[in-house]
JSON list of C-alpha atoms in Angstrom, two decimals:
[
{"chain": "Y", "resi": 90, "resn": "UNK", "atom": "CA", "xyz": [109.08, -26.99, 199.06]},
{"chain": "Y", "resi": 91, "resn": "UNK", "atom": "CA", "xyz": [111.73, -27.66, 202.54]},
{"chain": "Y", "resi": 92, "resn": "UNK", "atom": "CA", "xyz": [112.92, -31.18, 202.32]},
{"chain": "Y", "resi": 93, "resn": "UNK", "atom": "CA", "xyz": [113.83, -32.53, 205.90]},
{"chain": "Y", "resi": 94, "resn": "UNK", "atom": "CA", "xyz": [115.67, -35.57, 204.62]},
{"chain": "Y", "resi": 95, "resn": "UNK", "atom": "CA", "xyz": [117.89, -34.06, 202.09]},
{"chain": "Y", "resi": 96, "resn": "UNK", "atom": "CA", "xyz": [119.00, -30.25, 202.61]},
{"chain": "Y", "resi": 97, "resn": "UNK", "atom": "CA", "xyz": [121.05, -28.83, 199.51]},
{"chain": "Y", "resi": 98, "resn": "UNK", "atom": "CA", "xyz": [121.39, -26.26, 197.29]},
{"chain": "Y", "resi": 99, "resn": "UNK", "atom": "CA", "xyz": [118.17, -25.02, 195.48]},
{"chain": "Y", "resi": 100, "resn": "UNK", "atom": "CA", "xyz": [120.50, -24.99, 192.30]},
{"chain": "Y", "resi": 101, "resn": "UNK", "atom": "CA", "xyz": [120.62, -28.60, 192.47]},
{"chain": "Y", "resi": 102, "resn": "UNK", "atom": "CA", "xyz": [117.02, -28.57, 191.35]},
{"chain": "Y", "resi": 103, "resn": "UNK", "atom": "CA", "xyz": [115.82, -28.40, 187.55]},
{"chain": "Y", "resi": 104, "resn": "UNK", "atom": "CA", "xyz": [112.42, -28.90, 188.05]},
{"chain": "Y", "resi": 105, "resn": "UNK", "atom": "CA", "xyz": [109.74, -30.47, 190.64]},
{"chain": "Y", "resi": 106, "resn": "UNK", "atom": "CA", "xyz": [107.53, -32.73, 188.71]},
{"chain": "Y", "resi": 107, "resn": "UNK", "atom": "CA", "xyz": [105.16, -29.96, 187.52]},
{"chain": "Y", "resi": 108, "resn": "UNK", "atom": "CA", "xyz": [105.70, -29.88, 184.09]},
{"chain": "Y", "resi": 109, "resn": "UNK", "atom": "CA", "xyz": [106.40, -26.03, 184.43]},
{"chain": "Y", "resi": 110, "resn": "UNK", "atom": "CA", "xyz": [109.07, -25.45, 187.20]},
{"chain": "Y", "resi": 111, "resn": "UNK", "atom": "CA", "xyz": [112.64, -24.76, 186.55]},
{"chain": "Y", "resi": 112, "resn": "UNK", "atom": "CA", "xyz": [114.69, -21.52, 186.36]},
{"chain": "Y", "resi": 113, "resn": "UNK", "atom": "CA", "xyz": [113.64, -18.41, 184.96]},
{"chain": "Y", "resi": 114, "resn": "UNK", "atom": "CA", "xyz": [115.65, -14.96, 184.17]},
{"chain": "Y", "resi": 115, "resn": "UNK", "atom": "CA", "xyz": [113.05, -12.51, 186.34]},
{"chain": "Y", "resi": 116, "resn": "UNK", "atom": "CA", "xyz": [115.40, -10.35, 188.86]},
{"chain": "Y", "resi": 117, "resn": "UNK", "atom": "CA", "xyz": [117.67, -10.38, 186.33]},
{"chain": "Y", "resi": 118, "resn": "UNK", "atom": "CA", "xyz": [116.90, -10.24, 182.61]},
{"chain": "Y", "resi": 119, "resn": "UNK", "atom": "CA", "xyz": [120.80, -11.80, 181.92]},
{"chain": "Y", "resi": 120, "resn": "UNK", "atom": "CA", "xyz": [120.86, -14.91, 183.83]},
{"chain": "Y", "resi": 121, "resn": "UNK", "atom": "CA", "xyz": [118.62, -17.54, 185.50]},
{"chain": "Y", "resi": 122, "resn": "UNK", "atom": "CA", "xyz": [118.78, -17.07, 188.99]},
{"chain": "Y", "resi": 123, "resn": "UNK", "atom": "CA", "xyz": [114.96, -17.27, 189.87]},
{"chain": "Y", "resi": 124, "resn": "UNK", "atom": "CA", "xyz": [113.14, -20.72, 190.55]},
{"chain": "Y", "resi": 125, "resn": "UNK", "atom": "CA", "xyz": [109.31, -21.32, 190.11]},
{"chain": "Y", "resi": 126, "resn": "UNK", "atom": "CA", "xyz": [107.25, -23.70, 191.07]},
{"chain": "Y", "resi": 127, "resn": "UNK", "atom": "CA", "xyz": [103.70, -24.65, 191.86]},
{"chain": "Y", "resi": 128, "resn": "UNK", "atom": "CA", "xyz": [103.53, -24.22, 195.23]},
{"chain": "Y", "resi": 129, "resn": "UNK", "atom": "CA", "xyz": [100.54, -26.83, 196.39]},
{"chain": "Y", "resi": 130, "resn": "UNK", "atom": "CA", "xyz": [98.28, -26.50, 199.31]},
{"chain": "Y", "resi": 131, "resn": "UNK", "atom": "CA", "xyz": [99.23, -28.38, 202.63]},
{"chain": "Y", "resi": 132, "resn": "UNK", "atom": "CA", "xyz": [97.45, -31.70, 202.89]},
{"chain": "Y", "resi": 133, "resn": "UNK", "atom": "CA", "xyz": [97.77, -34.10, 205.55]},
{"chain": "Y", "resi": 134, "resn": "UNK", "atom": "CA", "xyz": [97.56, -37.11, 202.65]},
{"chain": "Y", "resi": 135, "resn": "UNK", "atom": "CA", "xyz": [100.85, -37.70, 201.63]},
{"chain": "Y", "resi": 136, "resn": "UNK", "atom": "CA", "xyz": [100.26, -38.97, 198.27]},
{"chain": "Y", "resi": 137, "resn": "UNK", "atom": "CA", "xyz": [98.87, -35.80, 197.03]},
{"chain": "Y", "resi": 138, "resn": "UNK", "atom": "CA", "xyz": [101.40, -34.42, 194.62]},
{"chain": "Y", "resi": 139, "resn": "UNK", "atom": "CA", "xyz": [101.70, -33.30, 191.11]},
{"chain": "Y", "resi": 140, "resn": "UNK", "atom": "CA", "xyz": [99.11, -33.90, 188.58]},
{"chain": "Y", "resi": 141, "resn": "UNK", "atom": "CA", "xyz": [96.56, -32.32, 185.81]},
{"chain": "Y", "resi": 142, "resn": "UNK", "atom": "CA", "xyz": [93.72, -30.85, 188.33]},
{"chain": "Y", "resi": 143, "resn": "UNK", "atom": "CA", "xyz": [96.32, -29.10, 190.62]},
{"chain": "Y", "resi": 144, "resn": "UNK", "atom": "CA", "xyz": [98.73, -27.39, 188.02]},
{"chain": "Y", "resi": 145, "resn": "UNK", "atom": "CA", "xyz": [98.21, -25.67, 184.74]},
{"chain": "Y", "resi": 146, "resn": "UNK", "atom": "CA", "xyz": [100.32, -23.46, 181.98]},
{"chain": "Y", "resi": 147, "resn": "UNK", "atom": "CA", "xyz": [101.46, -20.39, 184.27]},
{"chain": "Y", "resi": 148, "resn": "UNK", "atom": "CA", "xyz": [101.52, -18.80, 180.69]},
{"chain": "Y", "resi": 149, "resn": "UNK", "atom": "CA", "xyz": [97.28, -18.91, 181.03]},
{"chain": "Y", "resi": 150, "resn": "UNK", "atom": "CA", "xyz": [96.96, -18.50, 184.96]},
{"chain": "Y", "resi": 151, "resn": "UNK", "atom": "CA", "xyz": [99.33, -18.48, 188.01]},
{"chain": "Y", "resi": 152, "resn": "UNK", "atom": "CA", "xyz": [96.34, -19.50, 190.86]},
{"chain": "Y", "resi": 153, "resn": "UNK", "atom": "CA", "xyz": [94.56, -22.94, 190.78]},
{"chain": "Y", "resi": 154, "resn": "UNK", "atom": "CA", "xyz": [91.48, -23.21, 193.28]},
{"chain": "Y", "resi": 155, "resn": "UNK", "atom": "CA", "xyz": [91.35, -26.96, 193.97]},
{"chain": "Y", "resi": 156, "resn": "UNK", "atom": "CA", "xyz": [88.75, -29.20, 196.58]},
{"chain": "Y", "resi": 157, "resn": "UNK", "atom": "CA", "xyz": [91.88, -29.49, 199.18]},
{"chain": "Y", "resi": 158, "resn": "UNK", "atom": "CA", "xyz": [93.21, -25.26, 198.74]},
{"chain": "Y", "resi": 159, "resn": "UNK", "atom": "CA", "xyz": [94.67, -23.06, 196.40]},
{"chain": "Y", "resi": 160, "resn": "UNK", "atom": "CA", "xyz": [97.64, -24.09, 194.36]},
{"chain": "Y", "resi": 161, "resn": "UNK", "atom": "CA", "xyz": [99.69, -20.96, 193.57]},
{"chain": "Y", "resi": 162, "resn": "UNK", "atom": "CA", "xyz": [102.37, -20.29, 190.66]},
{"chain": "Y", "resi": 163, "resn": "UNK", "atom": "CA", "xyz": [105.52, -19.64, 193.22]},
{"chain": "Y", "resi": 164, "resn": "UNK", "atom": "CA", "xyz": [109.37, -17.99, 192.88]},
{"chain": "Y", "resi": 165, "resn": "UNK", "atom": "CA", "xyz": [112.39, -18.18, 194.80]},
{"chain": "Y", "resi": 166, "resn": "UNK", "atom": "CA", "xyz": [114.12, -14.83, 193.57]},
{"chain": "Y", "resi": 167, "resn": "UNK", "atom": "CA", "xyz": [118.31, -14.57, 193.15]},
{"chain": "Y", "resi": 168, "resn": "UNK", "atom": "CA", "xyz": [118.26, -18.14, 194.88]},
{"chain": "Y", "resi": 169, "resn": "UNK", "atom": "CA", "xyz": [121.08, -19.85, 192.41]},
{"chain": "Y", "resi": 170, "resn": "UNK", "atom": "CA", "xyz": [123.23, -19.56, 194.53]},
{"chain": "Y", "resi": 171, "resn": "UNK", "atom": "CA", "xyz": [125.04, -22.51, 196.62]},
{"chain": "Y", "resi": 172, "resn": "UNK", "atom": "CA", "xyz": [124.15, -20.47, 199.93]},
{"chain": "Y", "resi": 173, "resn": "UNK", "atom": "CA", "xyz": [120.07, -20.91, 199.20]},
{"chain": "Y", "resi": 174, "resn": "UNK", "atom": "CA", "xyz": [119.46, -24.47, 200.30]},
{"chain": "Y", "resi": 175, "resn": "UNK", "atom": "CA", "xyz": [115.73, -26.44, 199.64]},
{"chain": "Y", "resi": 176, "resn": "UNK", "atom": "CA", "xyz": [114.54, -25.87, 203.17]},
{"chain": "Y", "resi": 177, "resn": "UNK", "atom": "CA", "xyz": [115.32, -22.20, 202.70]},
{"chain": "Y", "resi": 178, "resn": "UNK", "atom": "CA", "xyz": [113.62, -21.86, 199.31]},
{"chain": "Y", "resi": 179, "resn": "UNK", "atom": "CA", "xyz": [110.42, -19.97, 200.75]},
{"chain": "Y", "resi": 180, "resn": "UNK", "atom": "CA", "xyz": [109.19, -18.29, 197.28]},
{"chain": "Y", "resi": 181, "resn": "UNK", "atom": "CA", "xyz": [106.25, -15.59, 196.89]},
{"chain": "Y", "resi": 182, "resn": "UNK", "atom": "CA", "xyz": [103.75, -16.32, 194.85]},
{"chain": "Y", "resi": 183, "resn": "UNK", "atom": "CA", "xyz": [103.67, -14.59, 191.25]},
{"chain": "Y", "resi": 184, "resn": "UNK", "atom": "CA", "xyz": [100.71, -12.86, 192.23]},
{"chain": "Y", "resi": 185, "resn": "UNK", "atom": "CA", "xyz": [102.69, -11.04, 195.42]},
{"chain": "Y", "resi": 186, "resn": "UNK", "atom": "CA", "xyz": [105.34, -9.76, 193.16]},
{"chain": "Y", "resi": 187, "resn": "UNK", "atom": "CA", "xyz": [104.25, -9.69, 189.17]},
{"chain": "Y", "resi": 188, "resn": "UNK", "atom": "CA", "xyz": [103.99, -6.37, 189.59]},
{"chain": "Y", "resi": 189, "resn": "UNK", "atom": "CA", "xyz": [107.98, -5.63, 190.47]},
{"chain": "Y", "resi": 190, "resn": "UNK", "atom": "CA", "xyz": [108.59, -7.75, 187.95]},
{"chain": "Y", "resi": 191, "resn": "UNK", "atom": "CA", "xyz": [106.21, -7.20, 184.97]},
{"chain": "Y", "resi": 192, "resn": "UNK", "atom": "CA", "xyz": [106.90, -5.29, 181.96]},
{"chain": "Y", "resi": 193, "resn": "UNK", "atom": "CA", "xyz": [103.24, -4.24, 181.40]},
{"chain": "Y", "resi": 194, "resn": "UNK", "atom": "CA", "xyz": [102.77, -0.90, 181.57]},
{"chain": "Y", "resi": 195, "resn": "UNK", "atom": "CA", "xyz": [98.98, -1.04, 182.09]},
{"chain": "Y", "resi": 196, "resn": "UNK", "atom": "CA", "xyz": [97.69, -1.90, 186.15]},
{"chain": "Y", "resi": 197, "resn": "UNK", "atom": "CA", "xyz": [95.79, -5.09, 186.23]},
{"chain": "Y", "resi": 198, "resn": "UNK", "atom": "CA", "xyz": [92.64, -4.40, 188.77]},
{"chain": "Y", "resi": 199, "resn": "UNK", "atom": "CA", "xyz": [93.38, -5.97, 192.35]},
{"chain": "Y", "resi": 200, "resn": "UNK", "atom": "CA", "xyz": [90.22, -8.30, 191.16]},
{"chain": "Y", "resi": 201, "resn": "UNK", "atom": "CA", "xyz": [91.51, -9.84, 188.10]},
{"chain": "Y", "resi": 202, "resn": "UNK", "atom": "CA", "xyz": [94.88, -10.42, 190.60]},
{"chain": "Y", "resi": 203, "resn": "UNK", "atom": "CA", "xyz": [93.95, -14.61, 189.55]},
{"chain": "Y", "resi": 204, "resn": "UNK", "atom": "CA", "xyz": [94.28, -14.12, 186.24]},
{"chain": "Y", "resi": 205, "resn": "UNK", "atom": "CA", "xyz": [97.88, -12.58, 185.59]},
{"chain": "Y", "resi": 206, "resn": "UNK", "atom": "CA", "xyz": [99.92, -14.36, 183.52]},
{"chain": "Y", "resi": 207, "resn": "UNK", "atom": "CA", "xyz": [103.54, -15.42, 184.04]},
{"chain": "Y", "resi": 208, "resn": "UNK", "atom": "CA", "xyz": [105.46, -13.94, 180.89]},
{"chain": "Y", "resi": 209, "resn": "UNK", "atom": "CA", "xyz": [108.71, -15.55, 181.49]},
{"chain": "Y", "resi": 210, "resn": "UNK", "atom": "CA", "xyz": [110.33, -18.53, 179.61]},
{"chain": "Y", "resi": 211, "resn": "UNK", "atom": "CA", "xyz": [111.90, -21.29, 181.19]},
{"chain": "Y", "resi": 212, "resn": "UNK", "atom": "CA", "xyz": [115.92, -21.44, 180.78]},
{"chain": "Y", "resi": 213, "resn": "UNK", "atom": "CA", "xyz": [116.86, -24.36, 178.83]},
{"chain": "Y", "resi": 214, "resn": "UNK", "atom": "CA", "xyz": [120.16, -24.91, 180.82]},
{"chain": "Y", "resi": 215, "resn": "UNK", "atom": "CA", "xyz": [119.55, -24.14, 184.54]},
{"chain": "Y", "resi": 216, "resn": "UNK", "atom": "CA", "xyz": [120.70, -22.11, 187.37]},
{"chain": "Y", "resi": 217, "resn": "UNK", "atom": "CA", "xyz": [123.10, -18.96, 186.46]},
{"chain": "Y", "resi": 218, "resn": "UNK", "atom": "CA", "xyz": [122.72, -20.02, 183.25]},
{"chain": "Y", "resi": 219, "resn": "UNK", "atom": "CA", "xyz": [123.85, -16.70, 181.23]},
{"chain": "Y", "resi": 220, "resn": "UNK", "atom": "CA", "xyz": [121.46, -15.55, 178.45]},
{"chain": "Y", "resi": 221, "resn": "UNK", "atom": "CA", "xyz": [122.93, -13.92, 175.47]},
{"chain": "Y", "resi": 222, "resn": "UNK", "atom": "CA", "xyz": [120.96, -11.81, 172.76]},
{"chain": "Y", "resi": 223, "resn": "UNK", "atom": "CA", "xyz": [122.12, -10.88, 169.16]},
{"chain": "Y", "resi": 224, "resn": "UNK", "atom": "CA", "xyz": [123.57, -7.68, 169.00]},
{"chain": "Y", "resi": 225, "resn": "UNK", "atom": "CA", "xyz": [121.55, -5.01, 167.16]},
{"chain": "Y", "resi": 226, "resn": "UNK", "atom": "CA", "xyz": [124.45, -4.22, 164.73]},
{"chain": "Y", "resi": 227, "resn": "UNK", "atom": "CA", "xyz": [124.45, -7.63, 163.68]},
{"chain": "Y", "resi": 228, "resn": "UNK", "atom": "CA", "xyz": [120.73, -8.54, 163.47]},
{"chain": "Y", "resi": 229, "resn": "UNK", "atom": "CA", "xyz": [120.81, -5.25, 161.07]},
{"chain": "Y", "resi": 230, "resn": "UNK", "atom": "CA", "xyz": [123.31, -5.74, 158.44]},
{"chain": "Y", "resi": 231, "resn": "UNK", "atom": "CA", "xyz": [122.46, -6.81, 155.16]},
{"chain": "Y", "resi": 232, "resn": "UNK", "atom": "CA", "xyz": [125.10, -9.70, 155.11]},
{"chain": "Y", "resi": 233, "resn": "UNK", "atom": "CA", "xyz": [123.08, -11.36, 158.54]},
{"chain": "Y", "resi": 234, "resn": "UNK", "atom": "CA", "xyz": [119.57, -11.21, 156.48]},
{"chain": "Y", "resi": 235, "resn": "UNK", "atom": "CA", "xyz": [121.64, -12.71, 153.62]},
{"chain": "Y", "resi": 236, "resn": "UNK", "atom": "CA", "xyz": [122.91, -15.43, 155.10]},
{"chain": "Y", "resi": 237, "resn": "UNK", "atom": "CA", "xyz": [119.65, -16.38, 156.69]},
{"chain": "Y", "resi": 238, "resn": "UNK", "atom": "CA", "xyz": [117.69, -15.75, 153.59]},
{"chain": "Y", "resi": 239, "resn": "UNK", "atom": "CA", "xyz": [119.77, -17.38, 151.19]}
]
């Protein structure tokens, strides 16, 4: 992902091209600190980029084997900061980490490693962006299912 021509913040970024990247709230369930990416295999043609055959729905699988390498599903934890540059941004790949990170409570066997999904959703407005959820008083007073109902 290290761009030689134009080193700045990794929070600069919204997403690479992919059609999945962008920020995610992983390390931290609150806010968006964590960027993923396809990470693609190295190729000495330097027209190879993004498209159809070398990227896919992390949601369905987070490793692509392709005829030049294996594409994997990629994160750069806590890096929203303005100290994390692009040429810094060295992510692991989901399958390195899912399980710090996953909320499944049953252990995927080391063979079906491929196949584990990415359960995250993108964040709609970027790095640090802060999530907020409903409060559980609210969600369960009558006058909250009213108003929605109605």
């Amino acid at each position: 992902m290290a761009n030689d021509d134009d080193d700045y913040p990794l929070n600069c970024i919204a997403e690479t091209g992919d059609g999945f990247s962008g920020w995610f709230a992983i390390s931290n369930p609150r806010q968006c600190n964590d960027f993923c990416y396809w990470h693609l295999p190295s190729s000495s043609n330097s027209s190879y980029s993004y498209a159809a055959w070398n990227t896919a729905d992390p949601h369905q699988s987070t490793v692509i084997h392709t005829p030049m390498g294996t594409a994997h599903w990629t994160c750069v934890y806590d890096g929203a900061g303005d100290k994390t540059t692009v040429s810094m941004a060295d992510g692991d790949s989901w399958t390195e980490s899912w399980e710090k990170y996953s909320s499944r409570n049953d252990a995927t066997p080391q063979a079906d490693v491929d196949n584990v999904p990415f359960p995250y959703l993108r964040c709609q407005k970027g790095a640090s962006e802060r999530l907020k959820t409903w409060s559980g008083a609210v969600v369960r007073s009558a006058a909250f299912w009213e108003s929605w109902i109605v």
